[in-house]
């Protein structure tokens, strides 16, 4: 859920729901331009939120905060 924003960066389906998964895949195949846009937005979001520099900065901030309170 953290990585995918339904309808913006992909299609979320409930776990263990093969029918909904099939619907989502079918929709993605029928709407290839939309799927491509979603994929590009997903990549941008992943780079913005989950890239190594972002994660390292988050860990450094957390460690500094913990150290300040020790």
PDB file of C-alpha atoms in Angstrom:
ATOM      1  CA  UNK A   1       0.000   0.000   0.000  1.00  0.00           C
ATOM      2  CA  UNK A   2       2.893   2.377   0.619  1.00  0.00           C
ATOM      3  CA  UNK A   3       4.164   1.957  -2.913  1.00  0.00           C
ATOM      4  CA  UNK A   4       0.945   2.010  -4.945  1.00  0.00           C
ATOM      5  CA  UNK A   5      -1.673   4.737  -4.989  1.00  0.00           C
ATOM      6  CA  UNK A   6      -4.763   3.136  -6.490  1.00  0.00           C
ATOM      7  CA  UNK A   7      -5.610   4.624  -9.864  1.00  0.00           C
ATOM      8  CA  UNK A   8      -2.557   6.893  -9.824  1.00  0.00           C
ATOM      9  CA  UNK A   9       0.486   4.630  -9.741  1.00  0.00           C
ATOM     10  CA  UNK A  10      -1.235   1.298 -10.290  1.00  0.00           C
ATOM     11  CA  UNK A  11      -4.228  -0.775  -9.343  1.00  0.00           C
ATOM     12  CA  UNK A  12      -4.663  -2.151  -5.841  1.00  0.00           C
ATOM     13  CA  UNK A  13      -6.524  -5.391  -5.394  1.00  0.00           C
ATOM     14  CA  UNK A  14      -7.388  -7.153  -2.148  1.00  0.00           C
ATOM     15  CA  UNK A  15      -5.134 -10.014  -1.092  1.00  0.00           C
ATOM     16  CA  UNK A  16      -6.212 -13.522  -2.070  1.00  0.00           C
ATOM     17  CA  UNK A  17      -8.756 -12.203  -4.564  1.00  0.00           C
ATOM     18  CA  UNK A  18      -7.999 -13.824  -7.917  1.00  0.00           C
ATOM     19  CA  UNK A  19     -11.155 -12.443  -9.532  1.00  0.00           C
ATOM     20  CA  UNK A  20     -10.241  -8.852  -8.616  1.00  0.00           C
ATOM     21  CA  UNK A  21      -6.666  -9.455  -9.751  1.00  0.00           C
ATOM     22  CA  UNK A  22      -7.953 -10.708 -13.105  1.00  0.00           C
ATOM     23  CA  UNK A  23     -10.165  -7.612 -13.389  1.00  0.00           C
ATOM     24  CA  UNK A  24      -7.222  -5.341 -12.629  1.00  0.00           C
ATOM     25  CA  UNK A  25      -4.962  -7.050 -15.142  1.00  0.00           C
ATOM     26  CA  UNK A  26      -7.679  -6.984 -17.767  1.00  0.00           C
ATOM     27  CA  UNK A  27      -8.237  -3.274 -17.159  1.00  0.00           C
ATOM     28  CA  UNK A  28      -4.493  -2.596 -17.432  1.00  0.00           C
ATOM     29  CA  UNK A  29      -4.269  -4.478 -20.720  1.00  0.00           C
ATOM     30  CA  UNK A  30      -7.290  -2.688 -22.199  1.00  0.00           C
ATOM     31  CA  UNK A  31      -5.997   0.749 -21.160  1.00  0.00           C
ATOM     32  CA  UNK A  32      -2.331   0.637 -22.101  1.00  0.00           C
ATOM     33  CA  UNK A  33      -1.801   4.408 -22.223  1.00  0.00           C
ATOM     34  CA  UNK A  34      -3.235   4.784 -18.724  1.00  0.00           C
ATOM     35  CA  UNK A  35      -1.084   1.875 -17.553  1.00  0.00           C
ATOM     36  CA  UNK A  36       2.016   3.517 -19.004  1.00  0.00           C
ATOM     37  CA  UNK A  37       1.206   6.801 -17.258  1.00  0.00           C
ATOM     38  CA  UNK A  38       0.650   4.927 -13.998  1.00  0.00           C
ATOM     39  CA  UNK A  39       4.009   3.183 -14.416  1.00  0.00           C
ATOM     40  CA  UNK A  40       5.814   6.478 -14.967  1.00  0.00           C
ATOM     41  CA  UNK A  41       4.136   8.022 -11.924  1.00  0.00           C
ATOM     42  CA  UNK A  42       5.008   4.898  -9.910  1.00  0.00           C
ATOM     43  CA  UNK A  43       8.667   5.217 -10.822  1.00  0.00           C
ATOM     44  CA  UNK A  44       8.710   8.912  -9.915  1.00  0.00           C
ATOM     45  CA  UNK A  45       7.000   8.158  -6.596  1.00  0.00           C
ATOM     46  CA  UNK A  46       9.405   5.324  -5.801  1.00  0.00           C
ATOM     47  CA  UNK A  47      12.415   7.516  -6.517  1.00  0.00           C
ATOM     48  CA  UNK A  48      10.964  10.337  -4.428  1.00  0.00           C
ATOM     49  CA  UNK A  49      10.019   8.175  -1.431  1.00  0.00           C
ATOM     50  CA  UNK A  50      12.114   5.009  -1.488  1.00  0.00           C
ATOM     51  CA  UNK A  51      15.428   5.922  -3.105  1.00  0.00           C
ATOM     52  CA  UNK A  52      18.629   5.212  -1.180  1.00  0.00           C
ATOM     53  CA  UNK A  53      19.409   8.887  -0.423  1.00  0.00           C
ATOM     54  CA  UNK A  54      15.908   9.440   0.952  1.00  0.00           C
ATOM     55  CA  UNK A  55      16.061   6.323   3.115  1.00  0.00           C
ATOM     56  CA  UNK A  56      19.578   7.149   4.369  1.00  0.00           C
ATOM     57  CA  UNK A  57      18.450  10.673   5.293  1.00  0.00           C
ATOM     58  CA  UNK A  58      15.444   9.254   7.161  1.00  0.00           C
ATOM     59  CA  UNK A  59      17.651   6.836   9.123  1.00  0.00           C
ATOM     60  CA  UNK A  60      20.164   9.574   9.914  1.00  0.00           C
ATOM     61  CA  UNK A  61      17.394  11.842  11.173  1.00  0.00           C
ATOM     62  CA  UNK A  62      15.955   9.060  13.324  1.00  0.00           C
ATOM     63  CA  UNK A  63      19.357   8.224  14.780  1.00  0.00           C
ATOM     64  CA  UNK A  64      20.115  11.876  15.523  1.00  0.00           C
ATOM     65  CA  UNK A  65      16.735  12.263  17.191  1.00  0.00           C
ATOM     66  CA  UNK A  66      17.314   9.180  19.329  1.00  0.00           C
ATOM     67  CA  UNK A  67      20.835  10.334  20.228  1.00  0.00           C
ATOM     68  CA  UNK A  68      19.562  13.745  21.246  1.00  0.00           C
ATOM     69  CA  UNK A  69      17.155  12.124  23.697  1.00  0.00           C
ATOM     70  CA  UNK A  70      19.710   9.681  25.152  1.00  0.00           C
TER      71      UNK A  70
END
